[in-house]
Amino acid sequence: MYTKEVEDHLANPRNAGELIEPSGTGDVVNQVCNDRIRLTLHIVDGVITDAKFKASGCPPTVAAASVLTTLIIGQEIERAAQLSRNDVIAALVRLPPAKIHSAVLAIEALQGALDCINNREEVSGAKK
Amino acid sequence: MTASMKVYLDNSATTLVAPEVIESMLPYFSGDIGNASSVHSFGQRAKAAVETARRQIAELIKAAPSEIVFVSGGTEADNLAIRGIAEAHSATGRHIITSAIEHPAVLATCEALESSGFRVTYAPVSSAGVVDPQQIREAIKDDTILVSIMQANNEIGTVQPLEEIGRFVRERRRAGASNLHFHTDAVQSAGKIPIDVDDLGVDLLSLTAHKFHGPKGAGALYVKKGTRLGKLFYGGHHERDRRPGTENVPGIVGLGRAADLAAQELSERSDRMRGLRNYLEDSLKQRLTDMKINGDGAPRLPNVSNVSFAGVDGESVLINLDLKGIAVSTGAACSSGSLEPSHVLKALALTKEEIRGSVRFSLGAFTTQAEIDYAIAVTVEAVKRLRELAPAAEESARASL
Ligand SMILES: Cc1ncc(COP(=O)(O)O)c(C=O)c1O
Ligand code: FES
């Protein structure tokens, strides 16, 4: 039913946890199934130097959050801001159609974290 | 406890075929190949094997061999019982009573009858997962032709008070309701708890071989002597005109042998499974907080444990266990390609979170202590890890969509 990438991220989540004094935090819940992703970022000079996630929900939601951290660590925030659900899905190879919203949730968590940085207007290079 | 251990704890879905059962079936694939309707010796040997199986099934449920109709499995048995009664007795009434927690083989059949003009009452269950016999009694009307209540539920294993319902049905019949019938889906209970069709007071009873270490695709419907029943299929005169089609001789032989073994070992098997099941539940309760055993407090099958782990997703537990070689199932939302949570768990009035975190462990006659120990260790680890991974409840989240 799920790809081995989804299963692997579920069994061995990458960058699980929560950063202390994050530069930005995105915390989003899917109102339909209650799946939740909380993403914390450290930004230094416009680059995401570290990211950690917490997630609850079905295997694709945990996997999407986990794989997302691997896609954004080391990225400039402008590049990270352009990531889409399809990048998350591609990194997991495939998601069942009913589970696409797991990838959407991961992207929303990222946008939430980046918005939170922009709103603070204290990080250089964080213009929109 | 080894990492490569394979542990099958999904015996409510299906079971392995016992070695003695396989052995009993083999001759009927190549040597004794006759059609049970043929007059020659090949046919007569096949016929004799089918009749032996009929006695074995009859013995398991304390019926007469002539009351056993071989069918393709539980789904067909349920369809034949319900549609058969509906067709033969619609002139006297068009009302059917069933429960909210039946298997789709019963529920979908009843729904189909509703669209052809039958009225169906779906009796609710208590939070422990049991129907109230008094409610069934009150639901019986003058035009009720069938009460169909499963003996044991496939998701939570709760055993229903059939004797009491059977008494009400008989009472009503004595008062003149001669067209009132009582059917039970005993697919999960057959071979696991003692069954006596007269004590239960049923006219029809469904069972299937693959739930008690027999082959898939072979089942039986008990039809009490004298019961008028319509047919699903038209064809030859097999099975006393109740079910045409060349008999699945190897399957029927396997069904009979599996029933025979189950009957012989019934108390030994169920004591062992109950011991292991209780040990599983006690160990999980000792090592994990915030869990609930669904159907606890009601009479339950000895081999089923349905547990809700608060704060985790059942499917995430399932996949974690699967990666460690352990097979279980879940009634959680978004699983098995369906966005609907289990109708059984919904009927128990569980919270959404409890439904979400539900996992069913179902044991078989061959489950070992070492397998249960391994399953406990892996489950505890998986649930703890998933809970640690979850964001803290007190932090606020923004709604998506
Ligand atoms: C309670 C119940 N009824 C009916 C069935 C259907 O039986 P079968 O798979 O033999 O068609 C099942 C099994 O899936 C069941 O658990
Ligand atoms: S449960 Fe619906 S996407 Fe996770």
Coordinates of C-alpha atoms and ligand atoms in Angstrom, one line a residue:
Chain A
M1 CA 0.0 0.0 0.0
Y2 CA 2.8 2.4 0.9
T3 CA 6.2 2.7 -0.7
K4 CA 9.3 1.5 1.2
E5 CA 10.3 5.2 1.5
V6 CA 7.1 6.0 3.4
E7 CA 7.6 3.0 5.6
D8 CA 11.3 3.8 6.2
H9 CA 10.5 7.4 7.2
L10 CA 7.8 6.1 9.6
A11 CA 10.1 3.5 11.2
N12 CA 13.2 5.7 11.2
P13 CA 12.1 9.4 11.2
R14 CA 14.8 11.9 10.2
N15 CA 15.2 15.0 12.4
A16 CA 12.5 14.2 14.8
G17 CA 12.1 16.5 17.8
E18 CA 11.9 20.2 18.5
L19 CA 14.5 22.9 18.2
I20 CA 15.3 25.2 21.1
E21 CA 14.8 28.9 20.3
P22 CA 13.6 28.3 16.7
S23 CA 13.8 31.1 14.1
G24 CA 10.4 29.9 12.9
T25 CA 7.7 27.5 13.9
G26 CA 4.9 26.1 11.7
D27 CA 2.2 24.0 13.4
V28 CA -0.7 22.9 11.3
V29 CA -3.6 20.5 11.8
N30 CA -5.8 18.9 9.1
Q31 CA -9.3 19.6 10.3
V32 CA -10.7 16.4 8.6
C33 CA -8.5 13.7 10.0
N34 CA -6.7 15.7 12.8
D35 CA -3.2 14.8 11.5
R36 CA -0.8 17.4 12.8
I37 CA 2.7 18.5 11.9
R38 CA 4.9 20.9 13.9
L39 CA 8.1 22.1 12.3
T40 CA 10.8 24.2 13.9
L41 CA 13.6 25.9 11.9
H42 CA 16.9 27.6 12.6
I43 CA 17.8 30.2 10.0
V44 CA 21.3 31.7 9.7
D45 CA 22.0 34.3 7.0
G46 CA 18.9 33.3 5.0
V47 CA 19.8 29.6 5.1
I48 CA 17.9 26.9 6.9
T49 CA 20.7 25.4 9.1
D50 CA 18.5 23.0 11.0
A51 CA 15.0 21.7 11.1
K52 CA 13.1 19.3 13.3
F53 CA 9.6 18.0 13.2
K54 CA 7.0 16.4 15.4
A55 CA 4.0 14.8 13.8
S56 CA 0.9 12.7 14.7
G57 CA -1.3 10.8 12.3
C58 CA -1.1 8.3 9.6
P59 CA 2.1 6.9 8.1
P60 CA 2.2 9.3 5.1
T61 CA 1.8 12.3 7.4
V62 CA 4.8 11.3 9.6
A63 CA 6.8 10.4 6.4
A64 CA 6.0 13.7 4.7
A65 CA 7.1 15.7 7.7
S66 CA 10.3 13.6 8.0
V67 CA 11.2 13.8 4.4
L68 CA 10.5 17.5 4.3
T69 CA 13.2 18.2 6.8
T70 CA 15.7 16.4 4.6
L71 CA 14.6 18.6 1.6
I72 CA 15.0 21.9 3.5
I73 CA 18.1 21.6 5.7
G74 CA 20.9 23.5 4.0
Q75 CA 18.5 25.3 1.7
E76 CA 18.2 29.1 1.2
I77 CA 14.8 30.1 2.4
E78 CA 13.8 31.5 -1.0
R79 CA 14.4 28.1 -2.5
A80 CA 12.7 26.3 0.3
A81 CA 9.7 28.5 0.0
Q82 CA 9.2 27.2 -3.6
L83 CA 8.9 23.6 -2.6
S84 CA 5.5 22.1 -3.4
R85 CA 3.5 19.1 -2.4
N86 CA 4.8 17.3 -5.5
D87 CA 8.4 17.6 -4.3
V88 CA 7.4 16.0 -1.1
I89 CA 5.5 13.2 -2.9
A90 CA 8.4 12.7 -5.3
A91 CA 10.8 12.3 -2.4
L92 CA 8.5 9.5 -1.1
V93 CA 8.2 8.2 -4.6
R94 CA 4.4 7.9 -4.4
L95 CA 1.5 8.5 -2.1
P96 CA -2.0 6.9 -2.4
P97 CA -4.4 9.5 -3.9
A98 CA -6.4 9.6 -0.6
K99 CA -3.2 10.6 1.2
I100 CA -2.0 13.5 -0.9
H101 CA -3.1 15.9 1.8
S102 CA -0.3 14.6 4.0
A103 CA 2.1 16.2 1.6
V104 CA -0.1 19.3 1.6
L105 CA 0.1 19.5 5.4
A106 CA 3.9 19.2 5.3
I107 CA 4.1 22.1 2.9
E108 CA 1.7 24.2 5.0
A109 CA 3.9 23.5 8.0
L110 CA 6.9 24.8 6.1
Q111 CA 5.0 27.9 4.9
G112 CA 3.8 28.5 8.5
A113 CA 7.4 28.4 9.7
L114 CA 8.6 30.7 7.0
D115 CA 5.7 33.2 7.5
C116 CA 6.5 33.3 11.1
I117 CA 10.1 34.3 10.3
N118 CA 8.9 37.0 7.8
N119 CA 6.5 38.4 10.4
R120 CA 9.2 38.9 12.8
E121 CA 11.2 40.8 10.2
E122 CA 14.3 40.2 12.1
V123 CA 16.1 37.7 9.9
S124 CA 18.1 39.1 7.0
G125 CA 17.2 37.8 3.6
A126 CA 13.7 36.8 4.6
K127 CA 11.9 39.1 2.2
K128 CA 8.9 37.8 0.4
Chain B
M1 CA 12.8 -13.0 20.5
T2 CA 14.5 -12.6 17.1
A3 CA 14.3 -9.7 14.7
S4 CA 13.4 -11.9 11.8
M5 CA 10.4 -13.5 13.7
K6 CA 7.2 -13.7 11.7
V7 CA 4.1 -13.4 13.9
Y8 CA 0.7 -13.7 12.4
L9 CA -1.9 -12.1 14.7
D10 CA -4.6 -11.5 12.2
N11 CA -6.5 -14.8 12.6
S12 CA -9.9 -13.0 12.6
A13 CA -9.1 -12.2 8.9
T14 CA -8.1 -15.7 8.0
T15 CA -6.0 -18.6 9.5
L16 CA -3.4 -21.0 8.3
V17 CA -4.6 -24.4 7.2
A18 CA -3.8 -27.1 9.8
P19 CA -1.4 -29.8 8.5
E20 CA -4.0 -32.5 9.1
V21 CA -6.5 -30.6 7.1
I22 CA -4.1 -30.2 4.1
E23 CA -3.4 -33.9 4.4
S24 CA -7.1 -34.8 4.3
M25 CA -7.7 -32.7 1.2
L26 CA -4.9 -33.9 -1.0
P27 CA -6.4 -37.2 -2.3
Y28 CA -9.4 -35.2 -3.7
F29 CA -7.2 -33.2 -6.1
S30 CA -5.7 -36.1 -8.1
G31 CA -6.7 -39.6 -6.9
D32 CA -10.3 -39.4 -5.8
I33 CA -11.3 -36.9 -8.4
G34 CA -14.9 -37.9 -8.9
N35 CA -17.9 -35.6 -9.2
A36 CA -20.0 -36.4 -6.2
S37 CA -23.0 -36.6 -8.5
S38 CA -21.5 -39.4 -10.6
V39 CA -22.6 -43.0 -10.4
H40 CA -19.2 -44.6 -10.9
S41 CA -16.9 -45.5 -8.0
F42 CA -14.9 -42.2 -8.3
G43 CA -18.1 -40.3 -7.9
Q44 CA -19.2 -42.5 -5.0
R45 CA -16.0 -42.0 -3.1
A46 CA -16.3 -38.2 -3.5
K47 CA -19.9 -38.4 -2.4
A48 CA -18.9 -40.4 0.7
A49 CA -16.2 -37.8 1.5
V50 CA -18.8 -35.0 1.3
E51 CA -21.2 -36.9 3.5
T52 CA -18.4 -37.5 6.1
A53 CA -17.8 -33.7 6.1
R54 CA -21.5 -33.1 6.5
R55 CA -21.5 -35.2 9.7
Q56 CA -18.4 -33.5 11.0
I57 CA -20.0 -30.0 10.5
A58 CA -23.3 -31.2 12.0
E59 CA -21.4 -32.6 15.0
L60 CA -19.6 -29.2 15.6
I61 CA -22.9 -27.3 15.9
K62 CA -25.1 -30.2 17.2
A63 CA -27.3 -30.3 14.1
A64 CA -28.5 -33.2 11.9
P65 CA -26.3 -33.8 8.8
S66 CA -29.3 -33.3 6.6
E67 CA -29.5 -29.7 7.9
I68 CA -26.1 -28.7 6.5
V69 CA -25.8 -27.0 3.1
F70 CA -22.3 -26.6 1.7
V71 CA -21.6 -23.2 0.2
S72 CA -18.5 -21.1 -0.9
G73 CA -18.0 -19.4 2.5
G74 CA -19.4 -17.0 5.0
T75 CA -20.5 -14.4 2.6
E76 CA -22.6 -16.8 0.6
A77 CA -24.0 -18.4 3.7
D78 CA -25.2 -15.0 5.0
N79 CA -26.6 -14.1 1.6
L80 CA -28.4 -17.4 1.2
A81 CA -29.9 -17.2 4.7
I82 CA -31.1 -13.6 4.4
R83 CA -32.1 -13.5 0.8
G84 CA -33.5 -17.0 1.0
I85 CA -35.8 -16.1 3.9
A86 CA -36.8 -12.8 2.3
E87 CA -37.7 -14.5 -1.0
A88 CA -39.6 -17.4 0.5
H89 CA -41.6 -15.4 3.1
S90 CA -42.1 -11.9 1.6
A91 CA -45.8 -12.7 1.2
T92 CA -46.2 -12.8 5.0
G93 CA -43.9 -9.9 5.9
R94 CA -41.2 -7.6 4.8
H95 CA -39.4 -6.7 8.1
I96 CA -36.0 -7.8 9.1
I97 CA -34.1 -7.1 12.4
T98 CA -30.3 -7.1 12.5
S99 CA -27.6 -5.3 14.5
A100 CA -25.4 -2.3 13.8
I101 CA -22.2 -4.3 14.2
E102 CA -22.8 -7.1 11.6
H103 CA -20.3 -8.0 9.0
P104 CA -20.9 -6.4 5.6
A105 CA -22.0 -9.8 4.3
V106 CA -25.1 -9.2 6.4
L107 CA -25.4 -5.4 6.4
A108 CA -25.0 -5.0 2.6
T109 CA -27.4 -7.8 2.0
C110 CA -30.0 -6.1 4.3
E111 CA -29.4 -2.8 2.6
A112 CA -30.0 -4.4 -0.8
L113 CA -33.3 -5.7 0.5
E114 CA -34.2 -2.3 1.7
S115 CA -34.0 -1.0 -1.8
S116 CA -36.4 -3.7 -2.9
G117 CA -39.0 -2.7 -0.4
F118 CA -38.0 -4.5 2.9
R119 CA -37.9 -2.6 6.2
V120 CA -34.8 -3.2 8.2
T121 CA -34.2 -2.4 11.9
Y122 CA -30.6 -2.0 12.9
A123 CA -30.4 -2.7 16.6
P124 CA -27.7 -0.6 18.4
V125 CA -25.2 -2.1 20.8
S126 CA -24.0 -1.1 24.3
S127 CA -20.7 0.6 24.7
A128 CA -19.3 -2.8 25.5
G129 CA -20.5 -4.0 22.1
V130 CA -23.5 -6.2 23.0
V131 CA -27.1 -6.0 21.6
D132 CA -29.9 -5.8 24.2
P133 CA -32.2 -8.8 23.8
Q134 CA -35.2 -6.7 25.1
Q135 CA -34.7 -4.3 22.3
I136 CA -34.8 -7.1 19.8
R137 CA -37.9 -8.4 21.5
E138 CA -39.6 -5.0 21.2
A139 CA -38.5 -4.6 17.6
I140 CA -40.3 -7.8 16.5
K141 CA -43.5 -6.8 14.7
D142 CA -46.3 -8.9 13.1
D143 CA -44.6 -8.6 9.7
T144 CA -41.1 -9.5 11.0
I145 CA -39.8 -12.5 9.1
L146 CA -36.1 -12.6 10.2
V147 CA -33.9 -11.7 13.1
S148 CA -30.2 -11.9 12.1
I149 CA -27.7 -11.3 14.9
M150 CA -24.1 -12.5 14.7
Q151 CA -22.8 -14.8 17.4
A152 CA -19.5 -13.0 17.8
N153 CA -18.2 -9.8 16.3
N154 CA -15.2 -9.9 14.0
E155 CA -13.6 -6.7 15.1
I156 CA -14.0 -6.8 18.9
G157 CA -14.9 -10.4 19.5
T158 CA -18.0 -9.7 21.7
V159 CA -20.3 -12.6 22.0
Q160 CA -24.0 -11.8 21.6
P161 CA -26.8 -13.1 23.9
L162 CA -28.3 -15.4 21.3
E163 CA -30.0 -17.8 23.8
E164 CA -32.1 -15.0 25.1
I165 CA -33.0 -13.7 21.7
G166 CA -33.8 -17.2 20.6
R167 CA -36.2 -17.5 23.6
F168 CA -38.0 -14.4 22.5
V169 CA -38.2 -15.6 18.9
R170 CA -39.7 -18.9 20.1
E171 CA -42.1 -17.2 22.4
R172 CA -43.3 -15.0 19.5
R173 CA -43.6 -18.0 17.3
R174 CA -45.7 -19.9 19.9
A175 CA -48.0 -16.8 19.9
G176 CA -48.6 -17.3 16.2
A177 CA -45.7 -15.7 14.3
S178 CA -45.0 -18.9 12.3
N179 CA -43.0 -17.0 9.7
L180 CA -40.4 -15.5 12.1
H181 CA -36.9 -16.9 11.6
F182 CA -33.7 -16.5 13.5
H183 CA -30.3 -16.5 11.7
T184 CA -26.8 -16.1 13.2
D185 CA -23.5 -15.4 11.5
A186 CA -21.2 -17.7 13.5
V187 CA -18.3 -17.2 11.2
Q188 CA -16.0 -15.9 14.0
S189 CA -17.3 -18.2 16.8
A190 CA -17.5 -21.6 15.1
G191 CA -14.7 -23.8 16.3
K192 CA -13.9 -21.3 19.1
I193 CA -16.8 -21.6 21.5
P194 CA -19.3 -24.5 21.9
I195 CA -22.3 -24.2 19.7
D196 CA -25.6 -26.1 20.0
V197 CA -28.1 -24.8 17.5
D198 CA -31.1 -26.0 19.6
D199 CA -29.8 -24.2 22.7
L200 CA -29.3 -21.0 20.6
G201 CA -32.8 -21.4 19.1
V202 CA -31.6 -20.5 15.6
D203 CA -33.1 -21.7 12.3
L204 CA -30.0 -20.7 10.2
L205 CA -26.3 -20.5 11.1
S206 CA -23.4 -19.4 8.8
L207 CA -19.8 -20.6 9.1
T208 CA -16.7 -20.7 7.0
A209 CA -13.7 -23.0 7.1
H210 CA -10.9 -20.4 6.7
K211 CA -11.5 -18.9 10.2
F212 CA -10.8 -22.1 12.0
H213 CA -7.7 -23.5 10.2
G214 CA -9.6 -24.8 7.2
P215 CA -9.3 -23.8 3.5
K216 CA -10.6 -20.6 2.0
G217 CA -13.7 -20.8 -0.2
A218 CA -15.6 -23.5 1.8
G219 CA -18.4 -22.8 4.2
A220 CA -21.7 -24.1 5.3
L221 CA -25.2 -22.9 6.2
Y222 CA -27.2 -24.8 8.8
V223 CA -30.9 -24.8 7.8
K224 CA -33.2 -26.2 10.4
K225 CA -35.4 -29.0 9.1
G226 CA -38.6 -27.7 7.6
T227 CA -37.4 -24.2 6.9
R228 CA -38.6 -22.8 3.6
L229 CA -35.7 -21.0 1.9
G230 CA -35.4 -19.3 -1.5
K231 CA -32.3 -19.9 -3.6
L232 CA -29.5 -17.7 -4.7
F233 CA -28.6 -19.8 -7.8
Y234 CA -30.4 -22.0 -10.2
G235 CA -29.0 -25.2 -11.6
G236 CA -28.9 -28.8 -10.7
H237 CA -30.3 -30.6 -7.7
H238 CA -27.3 -30.5 -5.4
E239 CA -27.5 -30.0 -1.7
R240 CA -31.1 -31.1 -1.5
D241 CA -32.0 -28.5 -4.0
R242 CA -30.8 -25.6 -1.8
R243 CA -27.5 -24.9 -3.6
P244 CA -26.8 -26.1 -7.1
G245 CA -23.3 -26.5 -8.5
T246 CA -20.6 -29.3 -8.5
E247 CA -19.4 -29.6 -4.9
N248 CA -16.0 -28.3 -4.0
V249 CA -15.0 -31.7 -2.8
P250 CA -11.4 -30.9 -1.5
G251 CA -12.7 -27.7 0.1
I252 CA -15.6 -29.5 1.8
V253 CA -13.4 -32.3 3.0
G254 CA -11.0 -29.7 4.5
L255 CA -13.9 -27.9 6.1
G256 CA -15.1 -31.1 7.7
R257 CA -11.7 -32.1 8.9
A258 CA -11.1 -28.6 10.3
A259 CA -14.4 -28.8 12.1
D260 CA -13.6 -32.2 13.5
L261 CA -10.2 -31.0 14.8
A262 CA -11.8 -27.8 16.3
A263 CA -14.5 -29.9 18.0
Q264 CA -11.9 -32.3 19.5
E265 CA -9.6 -29.6 20.7
L266 CA -12.1 -26.9 21.4
S267 CA -11.5 -26.4 25.2
E268 CA -7.8 -27.0 24.9
R269 CA -7.4 -24.4 22.1
S270 CA -9.6 -21.8 23.7
D271 CA -8.0 -22.1 27.1
R272 CA -4.6 -21.6 25.5
M273 CA -5.7 -18.7 23.3
R274 CA -7.5 -17.0 26.2
G275 CA -4.5 -17.4 28.4
L276 CA -2.2 -15.8 25.8
R277 CA -4.7 -13.1 25.0
N278 CA -5.2 -12.1 28.6
Y279 CA -1.4 -12.1 29.1
L280 CA -1.0 -9.8 26.0
E281 CA -3.6 -7.4 27.4
D282 CA -2.2 -7.4 31.0
S283 CA 1.3 -6.9 29.7
L284 CA 0.3 -4.0 27.5
K285 CA -1.7 -2.4 30.3
Q286 CA 1.3 -2.7 32.6
R287 CA 3.7 -1.1 30.2
L288 CA 1.6 1.5 28.5
T289 CA -0.7 4.3 29.8
D290 CA -3.9 5.6 28.2
M291 CA -5.1 2.4 26.5
K292 CA -8.5 0.9 26.5
I293 CA -9.6 -2.6 25.6
N294 CA -12.7 -2.5 23.4
G295 CA -15.4 -4.9 24.3
D296 CA -13.9 -5.4 27.7
G297 CA -16.6 -6.2 30.2
A298 CA -18.7 -8.2 27.7
P299 CA -18.3 -11.9 27.0
R300 CA -15.6 -12.2 24.3
L301 CA -14.1 -14.8 22.0
P302 CA -10.9 -16.2 23.6
N303 CA -8.7 -15.1 20.7
V304 CA -9.5 -11.4 20.0
S305 CA -8.1 -8.3 21.6
N306 CA -9.1 -4.9 20.2
V307 CA -7.1 -2.2 21.9
S308 CA -7.3 1.6 21.5
F309 CA -4.0 3.4 22.2
A310 CA -4.8 7.1 22.8
G311 CA -2.8 9.6 20.8
V312 CA -1.6 7.3 18.1
D313 CA -2.8 6.3 14.7
G314 CA -3.7 2.6 14.4
E315 CA -2.3 2.4 10.9
S316 CA 1.0 3.8 12.0
V317 CA 1.2 1.1 14.7
L318 CA 0.2 -1.5 12.1
I319 CA 3.0 -0.5 9.7
N320 CA 5.6 -0.3 12.4
L321 CA 4.6 -3.8 13.5
D322 CA 4.5 -5.1 9.9
L323 CA 8.1 -3.9 9.4
K324 CA 9.0 -6.1 12.4
G325 CA 7.2 -9.1 10.9
I326 CA 4.0 -8.8 13.0
A327 CA 0.6 -8.8 11.2
V328 CA -2.4 -7.1 13.0
S329 CA -5.3 -5.0 11.7
T330 CA -6.9 -1.7 12.5
G331 CA -10.3 -0.1 12.4
A332 CA -8.8 3.4 12.1
A333 CA -9.9 6.0 9.7
C334 CA -8.1 6.4 6.4
S335 CA -7.0 2.7 6.4
S336 CA -7.4 0.0 3.8
G337 CA -8.1 2.6 1.1
S338 CA -11.3 3.7 2.9
L339 CA -11.8 7.1 4.6
E340 CA -14.6 5.7 6.8
P341 CA -13.8 4.5 10.3
S342 CA -15.1 1.1 11.3
H343 CA -18.9 1.0 11.7
V344 CA -18.4 -1.4 14.6
L345 CA -16.2 1.0 16.6
K346 CA -18.5 3.9 15.8
A347 CA -21.5 1.8 17.1
L348 CA -19.6 1.4 20.4
A349 CA -19.6 5.2 20.8
L350 CA -15.9 5.4 21.1
T351 CA -14.3 8.9 20.7
K352 CA -12.7 9.7 17.3
E353 CA -9.3 9.4 19.0
E354 CA -10.1 6.0 20.4
I355 CA -11.2 4.8 17.0
R356 CA -8.1 6.3 15.4
G357 CA -5.8 4.4 17.8
S358 CA -7.5 1.0 17.5
V359 CA -5.5 -2.1 16.8
R360 CA -6.9 -5.7 16.6
F361 CA -4.7 -8.6 17.7
S362 CA -6.3 -11.9 16.8
L363 CA -4.7 -15.2 17.9
G364 CA -4.9 -18.6 16.3
A365 CA -4.7 -22.2 17.6
F366 CA -1.0 -22.2 16.7
T367 CA 0.0 -18.9 18.3
T368 CA 2.9 -19.3 20.8
Q369 CA 4.0 -17.6 24.0
A370 CA 7.2 -16.5 22.3
E371 CA 5.2 -14.8 19.5
I372 CA 3.1 -13.0 22.0
D373 CA 6.2 -11.9 24.0
Y374 CA 7.7 -10.5 20.8
A375 CA 4.5 -8.8 19.8
I376 CA 4.2 -7.1 23.3
A377 CA 7.8 -5.8 23.1
V378 CA 7.4 -4.4 19.6
T379 CA 4.0 -2.9 20.2
V380 CA 5.1 -1.2 23.4
E381 CA 8.2 0.3 21.6
A382 CA 6.1 1.4 18.6
V383 CA 3.4 3.1 20.7
K384 CA 5.9 4.9 22.9
R385 CA 7.9 6.1 19.9
L386 CA 4.8 7.4 18.1
R387 CA 3.7 9.2 21.2
E388 CA 7.1 10.8 21.6
L389 CA 6.9 11.9 18.0
A390 CA 3.6 13.6 18.4
P391 CA 3.5 17.4 19.1
A392 CA 2.7 18.3 22.6
A393 CA -1.1 18.8 23.0
E394 CA -0.7 22.2 24.8
E395 CA 1.1 23.9 21.9
S396 CA -1.4 25.5 19.6
A397 CA -1.7 24.6 16.0
R398 CA -3.2 26.5 13.1
A399 CA -6.0 24.8 11.1
S400 CA -5.1 23.7 7.6
L401 CA -7.4 23.7 4.6
Ligands
LIG1 C1 -18.5 -12.1 10.9 C2 -18.1 -12.5 9.5 N1 -19.1 -12.8 8.6 C3 -18.8 -13.1 7.4 C4 -17.5 -13.2 6.9 C5 -17.3 -13.6 5.4 O1 -16.8 -14.8 5.3 P1 -16.0 -15.3 4.0 O2 -14.8 -14.6 4.0 O3 -15.9 -16.8 4.1 O4 -16.9 -15.0 2.8 C6 -16.5 -12.8 7.7 C7 -15.1 -12.9 7.3 O5 -14.5 -12.1 6.7 C8 -16.8 -12.5 9.1 O6 -15.8 -12.1 9.9
FES2 S1 -5.3 10.2 8.3 FE1 -6.0 11.3 6.6 S2 -4.2 11.8 5.7 FE2 -3.5 11.0 7.5

